[in-house]
C-alpha positions as YAML, in Angstrom:
chain: A
units: angstrom
residues:
- id: 1
  name: MET
  ca: [-44.66, -32.32, -28.84]
- id: 2
  name: LYS
  ca: [-44.68, -30.45, -25.49]
- id: 3
  name: THR
  ca: [-41.33, -31.93, -24.55]
- id: 4
  name: LEU
  ca: [-39.96, -30.86, -28.03]
- id: 5
  name: TRP
  ca: [-41.13, -27.42, -27.59]
- id: 6
  name: ALA
  ca: [-39.55, -27.24, -24.21]
- id: 7
  name: VAL
  ca: [-36.29, -28.53, -25.51]
- id: 8
  name: LEU
  ca: [-36.31, -26.01, -28.13]
- id: 9
  name: THR
  ca: [-37.17, -23.17, -25.87]
- id: 10
  name: VAL
  ca: [-34.21, -24.03, -23.58]
- id: 11
  name: VAL
  ca: [-31.88, -24.19, -26.62]
- id: 12
  name: ALA
  ca: [-33.16, -20.91, -27.85]
- id: 13
  name: LEU
  ca: [-32.64, -19.07, -24.47]
- id: 14
  name: THR
  ca: [-29.26, -20.78, -24.13]
- id: 15
  name: LEU
  ca: [-28.37, -19.30, -27.66]
- id: 16
  name: VAL
  ca: [-29.79, -15.95, -26.68]
- id: 17
  name: ALA
  ca: [-27.81, -15.91, -23.60]
- id: 18
  name: ALA
  ca: [-24.58, -16.95, -25.34]
- id: 19
  name: VAL
  ca: [-24.97, -14.46, -28.01]
- id: 20
  name: GLY
  ca: [-25.79, -11.63, -25.43]
- id: 21
  name: GLY
  ca: [-22.67, -12.79, -23.45]
- id: 22
  name: PHE
  ca: [-20.48, -12.59, -26.54]
- id: 23
  name: TRP
  ca: [-21.75, -9.21, -27.66]
- id: 24
  name: ALA
  ca: [-21.15, -7.89, -24.10]
- id: 25
  name: TRP
  ca: [-17.65, -9.17, -24.29]
- id: 26
  name: ALA
  ca: [-16.99, -7.84, -27.78]
- id: 27
  name: GLN
  ca: [-18.28, -4.40, -26.88]
- id: 28
  name: GLY
  ca: [-16.14, -4.18, -23.74]
- id: 29
  name: SER
  ca: [-13.49, -1.65, -23.55]
- id: 30
  name: PRO
  ca: [-9.88, -2.98, -22.93]
- id: 31
  name: ALA
  ca: [-9.08, 0.59, -21.37]
- id: 32
  name: GLU
  ca: [-11.67, 0.37, -18.88]
- id: 33
  name: ALA
  ca: [-10.56, -3.19, -17.92]
- id: 34
  name: GLN
  ca: [-7.20, -2.01, -17.48]
- id: 35
  name: THR
  ca: [-8.37, 0.68, -14.98]
- id: 36
  name: HIS
  ca: [-9.24, -2.19, -12.71]
- id: 37
  name: THR
  ca: [-5.99, -3.99, -13.28]
- id: 38
  name: ARG
  ca: [-4.11, -0.65, -12.37]
- id: 39
  name: ALA
  ca: [-6.40, -0.23, -9.31]
- id: 40
  name: VAL
  ca: [-5.56, -3.64, -7.93]
- id: 41
  name: ALA
  ca: [-1.76, -3.00, -8.32]
- id: 42
  name: ILE
  ca: [-2.11, 0.67, -6.85]
- id: 43
  name: PHE
  ca: [-4.21, -0.70, -3.80]
- id: 44
  name: ASN
  ca: [-1.51, -3.45, -3.12]
- id: 45
  name: ALA
  ca: [1.21, -0.72, -3.14]
- id: 46
  name: MET
  ca: [-1.10, 1.57, -0.87]
- id: 47
  name: GLU
  ca: [-1.10, -1.29, 1.76]
- id: 48
  name: THR
  ca: [2.63, -1.84, 1.38]
- id: 49
  name: TYR
  ca: [3.14, 1.79, 2.52]
- id: 50
  name: PRO
  ca: [-0.03, 2.64, 4.35]
- id: 51
  name: GLY
  ca: [1.07, 6.07, 5.92]
- id: 52
  name: MET
  ca: [-0.11, 7.55, 9.06]
- id: 53
  name: THR
  ca: [-3.43, 9.03, 7.69]
- id: 54
  name: ALA
  ca: [-5.67, 8.24, 4.58]
- id: 55
  name: TYR
  ca: [-4.17, 11.09, 2.75]
- id: 56
  name: GLU
  ca: [-0.82, 9.69, 3.22]
- id: 57
  name: GLN
  ca: [-1.77, 6.28, 2.20]
- id: 58
  name: ALA
  ca: [-3.75, 7.75, -0.87]
- id: 59
  name: ARG
  ca: [-0.68, 9.73, -2.04]
- id: 60
  name: GLU
  ca: [1.13, 6.30, -2.45]
- id: 61
  name: GLY
  ca: [-1.39, 5.66, -5.05]
- id: 62
  name: GLU
  ca: [-1.18, 9.04, -6.66]
- id: 63
  name: ARG
  ca: [2.61, 8.49, -6.90]
- id: 64
  name: GLN
  ca: [1.77, 5.78, -9.48]
- id: 65
  name: GLY
  ca: [0.67, 8.50, -12.07]
- id: 66
  name: GLU
  ca: [-2.66, 9.37, -13.72]
- id: 67
  name: VAL
  ca: [-4.42, 8.89, -10.41]
- id: 68
  name: GLU
  ca: [-6.53, 11.55, -8.82]
- id: 69
  name: ILE
  ca: [-7.41, 11.51, -5.08]
- id: 70
  name: LEU
  ca: [-11.16, 12.18, -4.61]
- id: 71
  name: VAL
  ca: [-11.75, 10.93, -1.11]
- id: 72
  name: ALA
  ca: [-9.17, 10.39, 1.75]
- id: 73
  name: THR
  ca: [-10.80, 10.46, 5.26]
- id: 74
  name: ASP
  ca: [-10.32, 8.67, 8.67]
- id: 75
  name: SER
  ca: [-13.18, 8.56, 11.09]
- id: 76
  name: PRO
  ca: [-13.94, 6.41, 14.13]
- id: 77
  name: GLU
  ca: [-17.18, 5.53, 12.74]
- id: 78
  name: ASP
  ca: [-16.28, 4.48, 8.96]
- id: 79
  name: GLY
  ca: [-12.60, 3.82, 9.48]
- id: 80
  name: ARG
  ca: [-10.43, 4.73, 6.66]
- id: 81
  name: ARG
  ca: [-11.87, 5.55, 3.25]
- id: 82
  name: ILE
  ca: [-10.07, 6.40, 0.18]
- id: 83
  name: VAL
  ca: [-11.49, 6.92, -3.36]
- id: 84
  name: LEU
  ca: [-9.30, 7.23, -6.46]
- id: 85
  name: ALA
  ca: [-10.03, 8.11, -9.98]
- id: 86
  name: ILE
  ca: [-7.71, 5.96, -12.15]
- id: 87
  name: THR
  ca: [-6.99, 6.51, -15.75]
- id: 88
  name: ALA
  ca: [-5.64, 3.79, -18.25]
- id: 89
  name: HIS
  ca: [-5.05, 3.46, -22.02]
- id: 90
  name: HIS
  ca: [-5.09, 0.94, -24.62]
- id: 91
  name: GLU
  ca: [-4.55, 0.73, -28.40]
- id: 92
  name: CYS
  ca: [-8.09, -0.92, -29.08]
- id: 93
  name: ARG
  ca: [-11.48, 0.70, -28.77]
- id: 94
  name: THR
  ca: [-13.27, -2.68, -27.91]
- id: 95
  name: ASN
  ca: [-12.38, -6.29, -27.28]
- id: 96
  name: TRP
  ca: [-13.71, -7.16, -30.68]
- id: 97
  name: GLU
  ca: [-11.35, -4.70, -32.39]
- id: 98
  name: CYS
  ca: [-8.46, -6.29, -30.66]
- id: 99
  name: ALA
  ca: [-9.55, -9.94, -31.41]
- id: 100
  name: THR
  ca: [-9.89, -9.17, -35.14]
- id: 101
  name: ARG
  ca: [-6.93, -6.97, -35.77]
- id: 102
  name: ILE
  ca: [-3.97, -8.48, -37.64]
- id: 103
  name: TRP
  ca: [-1.41, -5.77, -36.89]
- id: 104
  name: PRO
  ca: [-1.68, -3.51, -33.90]
- id: 105
  name: ASP
  ca: [-2.35, 0.15, -34.63]
- id: 106
  name: SER
  ca: [0.00, 1.88, -32.17]
- id: 107
  name: THR
  ca: [-1.05, 5.32, -33.43]
- id: 108
  name: SER
  ca: [-4.51, 4.94, -31.70]
- id: 109
  name: THR
  ca: [-4.91, 5.29, -28.13]
- id: 110
  name: TYR
  ca: [-8.27, 5.04, -26.13]
- id: 111
  name: SER
  ca: [-8.52, 6.04, -22.51]
- id: 112
  name: ALA
  ca: [-10.84, 5.36, -19.70]
- id: 113
  name: THR
  ca: [-11.14, 6.77, -16.29]
- id: 114
  name: ARG
  ca: [-12.96, 4.96, -13.43]
- id: 115
  name: CYS
  ca: [-13.27, 5.36, -9.55]
- id: 116
  name: PHE
  ca: [-12.29, 2.73, -7.10]
- id: 117
  name: GLU
  ca: [-12.67, 2.54, -3.43]
- id: 118
  name: TRP
  ca: [-10.40, 1.32, -0.76]
- id: 119
  name: SER
  ca: [-11.71, 0.71, 2.60]
- id: 120
  name: GLU
  ca: [-11.11, -1.87, 5.38]
- id: 121
  name: PRO
  ca: [-11.48, -4.80, 5.33]
- id: 122
  name: ARG
  ca: [-9.95, -5.31, 1.66]
- id: 123
  name: GLU
  ca: [-8.88, -8.51, 0.35]
- id: 124
  name: TRP
  ca: [-5.31, -8.58, -1.42]
- id: 125
  name: ASP
  ca: [-5.57, -8.18, -5.17]
- id: 126
  name: THR
  ca: [-9.00, -6.80, -5.23]
- id: 127
  name: ALA
  ca: [-10.56, -3.34, -6.03]
- id: 128
  name: ASP
  ca: [-13.98, -2.22, -5.88]
- id: 129
  name: GLU
  ca: [-15.26, -0.01, -8.70]
- id: 130
  name: VAL
  ca: [-17.68, 2.76, -7.34]
- id: 131
  name: ASP
  ca: [-19.41, 5.87, -8.79]
- id: 132
  name: CYS
  ca: [-17.09, 8.93, -8.86]
- id: 133
  name: PRO
  ca: [-17.98, 11.29, -6.02]
- id: 134
  name: LYS
  ca: [-19.09, 14.77, -7.30]
- id: 135
  name: LYS
  ca: [-17.01, 16.50, -4.66]
- id: 136
  name: GLN
  ca: [-13.54, 15.91, -3.35]
- id: 137
  name: GLN
  ca: [-13.55, 15.07, 0.45]
- id: 138
  name: ILE
  ca: [-9.83, 15.03, 1.58]
- id: 139
  name: ASP
  ca: [-8.52, 15.47, 4.94]
- id: 140
  name: THR
  ca: [-4.96, 16.77, 4.92]
- id: 141
  name: THR
  ca: [-4.47, 17.00, 8.65]
- id: 142
  name: PRO
  ca: [-1.07, 15.69, 9.38]
- id: 143
  name: ALA
  ca: [-0.72, 12.84, 11.94]
- id: 144
  name: ALA
  ca: [0.94, 13.27, 15.18]
- id: 145
  name: THR
  ca: [4.59, 12.39, 15.17]
- id: 146
  name: VAL
  ca: [6.31, 9.79, 17.50]
- id: 147
  name: GLU
  ca: [9.84, 11.03, 18.20]
- id: 148
  name: LEU
  ca: [12.70, 9.70, 19.99]
- id: 149
  name: PRO
  ca: [13.73, 11.84, 23.17]
- id: 150
  name: GLU
  ca: [16.91, 13.93, 22.56]
- id: 151
  name: ASP
  ca: [18.70, 12.15, 25.40]
- id: 152
  name: ALA
  ca: [17.70, 8.63, 24.27]
- id: 153
  name: GLU
  ca: [21.15, 7.65, 23.16]
- id: 154
  name: THR
  ca: [22.90, 8.73, 26.43]
- id: 155
  name: ARG
  ca: [20.19, 7.11, 28.46]
- id: 156
  name: LEU
  ca: [20.22, 3.85, 26.55]
- id: 157
  name: GLU
  ca: [23.99, 3.67, 26.70]
- id: 158
  name: SER
  ca: [23.93, 4.33, 30.60]
- id: 159
  name: ALA
  ca: [21.30, 1.46, 31.14]
- id: 160
  name: LEU
  ca: [23.21, -0.99, 29.06]
- id: 161
  name: ARG
  ca: [26.42, -0.36, 31.05]
- id: 162
  name: GLY
  ca: [24.80, -0.84, 34.35]
- id: 163
  name: ASP
  ca: [24.19, -4.11, 36.23]
- id: 164
  name: ASP
  ca: [21.00, -5.93, 35.36]
- id: 165
  name: ALA
  ca: [21.24, -4.13, 31.86]
- id: 166
  name: ALA
  ca: [18.06, -5.90, 30.33]
- id: 167
  name: ALA
  ca: [15.82, -4.72, 33.29]
- id: 168
  name: ARG
  ca: [17.29, -1.19, 33.15]
- id: 169
  name: VAL
  ca: [16.79, -0.89, 29.44]
- id: 170
  name: GLY
  ca: [13.32, -2.27, 29.79]
- id: 171
  name: ALA
  ca: [12.44, 0.50, 32.16]
- id: 172
  name: LEU
  ca: [13.04, 3.07, 29.43]
- id: 173
  name: ASN
  ca: [9.40, 2.81, 28.55]
- id: 174
  name: ASP
  ca: [9.16, 6.33, 27.06]
- id: 175
  name: LEU
  ca: [11.28, 5.06, 24.19]
- id: 176
  name: PRO
  ca: [8.84, 4.44, 21.33]
- id: 177
  name: GLY
  ca: [8.72, 0.94, 19.86]
- id: 178
  name: LEU
  ca: [11.33, -0.38, 22.48]
- id: 179
  name: GLU
  ca: [12.33, -4.05, 21.76]
- id: 180
  name: VAL
  ca: [14.93, -5.76, 24.16]
- id: 181
  name: GLN
  ca: [16.27, -9.26, 23.49]
- id: 182
  name: GLU
  ca: [18.54, -11.17, 25.66]
- id: 183
  name: GLU
  ca: [20.65, -14.09, 24.22]
- id: 184
  name: GLY
  ca: [22.76, -15.60, 27.15]
- id: 185
  name: THR
  ca: [24.97, -12.58, 28.22]
- id: 186
  name: ARG
  ca: [24.22, -10.54, 25.03]
- id: 187
  name: ILE
  ca: [21.45, -7.93, 24.84]
- id: 188
  name: TYR
  ca: [20.26, -6.14, 21.69]
- id: 189
  name: VAL
  ca: [18.08, -3.12, 21.84]
- id: 190
  name: ALA
  ca: [16.05, -1.17, 19.30]
- id: 191
  name: ALA
  ca: [13.64, 1.84, 19.55]
- id: 192
  name: GLY
  ca: [12.20, 3.89, 16.82]
- id: 193
  name: GLY
  ca: [10.11, 6.88, 16.19]
- id: 194
  name: VAL
  ca: [8.16, 7.79, 13.02]
- id: 195
  name: THR
  ca: [8.71, 11.44, 12.34]
- id: 196
  name: GLY
  ca: [6.40, 11.66, 9.37]
- id: 197
  name: TYR
  ca: [5.59, 10.19, 5.89]
- id: 198
  name: TRP
  ca: [6.09, 11.36, 2.43]
- id: 199
  name: THR
  ca: [3.98, 9.72, -0.15]
- id: 200
  name: GLY
  ca: [3.18, 6.99, 2.08]
- id: 201
  name: ARG
  ca: [6.85, 6.17, 3.12]
- id: 202
  name: MET
  ca: [8.11, 6.60, 6.59]
- id: 203
  name: THR
  ca: [10.56, 9.14, 7.77]
- id: 204
  name: THR
  ca: [12.11, 7.31, 10.52]
- id: 205
  name: ASP
  ca: [14.53, 7.65, 13.31]
- id: 206
  name: CYS
  ca: [15.90, 4.43, 14.79]
- id: 207
  name: LEU
  ca: [18.19, 3.71, 17.91]
- id: 208
  name: LEU
  ca: [20.11, 0.55, 18.08]
- id: 209
  name: GLY
  ca: [22.20, -0.71, 21.05]
- id: 210
  name: TRP
  ca: [23.96, -3.76, 22.12]
- id: 211
  name: LYS
  ca: [26.01, -5.36, 24.95]
- id: 212
  name: VAL
  ca: [28.22, -8.10, 23.83]
- id: 213
  name: ASP
  ca: [31.10, -9.47, 26.00]
- id: 214
  name: GLY
  ca: [30.74, -6.49, 28.23]
- id: 215
  name: GLU
  ca: [31.19, -4.08, 25.30]
- id: 216
  name: VAL
  ca: [28.46, -1.46, 24.77]
- id: 217
  name: GLU
  ca: [27.54, 0.47, 21.68]
- id: 218
  name: VAL
  ca: [24.71, 2.69, 20.71]
- id: 219
  name: VAL
  ca: [24.04, 4.06, 17.11]
- id: 220
  name: ARG
  ca: [21.27, 6.31, 16.02]
- id: 221
  name: LEU
  ca: [20.05, 6.15, 12.49]
- id: 222
  name: SER
  ca: [17.70, 8.35, 10.33]
- id: 223
  name: ALA
  ca: [16.02, 7.89, 6.96]
- id: 224
  name: SER
  ca: [14.83, 10.96, 5.05]
- id: 225
  name: PRO
  ca: [11.73, 10.93, 3.10]
- id: 226
  name: HIS
  ca: [13.58, 10.17, -0.29]
- id: 227
  name: GLU
  ca: [15.21, 7.08, 1.22]
- id: 228
  name: ASP
  ca: [13.86, 3.53, 2.01]
- id: 229
  name: PRO
  ca: [12.29, 3.58, 5.40]
- id: 230
  name: LEU
  ca: [14.47, 1.91, 8.21]
- id: 231
  name: SER
  ca: [13.50, -1.51, 9.67]
- id: 232
  name: CYS
  ca: [13.93, -0.63, 13.37]
- id: 233
  name: GLY
  ca: [13.93, -4.00, 15.39]
- id: 234
  name: TRP
  ca: [16.36, -5.69, 17.74]
- id: 235
  name: GLU
  ca: [17.54, -7.90, 14.98]
- id: 236
  name: GLY
  ca: [19.19, -4.74, 13.29]
- id: 237
  name: ALA
  ca: [21.26, -4.39, 16.53]
- id: 238
  name: ARG
  ca: [22.34, -8.01, 16.47]
- id: 239
  name: ALA
  ca: [23.37, -7.70, 12.76]
- id: 240
  name: ARG
  ca: [25.43, -4.52, 13.41]
- id: 241
  name: ALA
  ca: [27.09, -6.15, 16.44]
- id: 242
  name: GLU
  ca: [28.15, -9.12, 14.46]
- id: 243
  name: GLU
  ca: [29.67, -6.95, 11.58]
...
């Protein structure tokens, strides 16, 4: 008899848990769930265009629409921290309503706003929901720029034309992001500065140079905030030399 009661108890508890789980699912808000889906996509985009500051990175999230920046800070102690209030919409009030509908009602829209925090380290395709802070904490101080010197083109061309060109170019260590690649008698060079960000996207200044069969060429390229950022590497110099 005791064994039977024990079995019945386990069955009853299992049924209660199942009913409770089903009830929780049925009452769940699709719009609320959609905020998490949006947060994951937005955080992935923010890491694609991280910016030079937390605020610049957060603006890439804000660019997605219906996103409010609540926290955007950088600190030596806590690193970079961003909290976004993200809004999403759905035509169903609850999961049960969606499951039992025969025809969708496109005239009804239910909304939810939830807060999610981005901080390091963060795994790709994740977003942690947090309580929305009562006060905004946003540091809008711009980051220092890293610019190419005004005479960079002249100096790079002179170095490439001289003997032992690779060493002479390598000595131009004040050029930001300097890359020098030797392939036999060919030399490819790149240097680039970041002059700022706009909604997380770099405004870049790129210097490419090459020496092929004794011929030297240097070009300077720029991308405005509204254009795709330049990829400034020695491979770009080789690609242009082979055009």
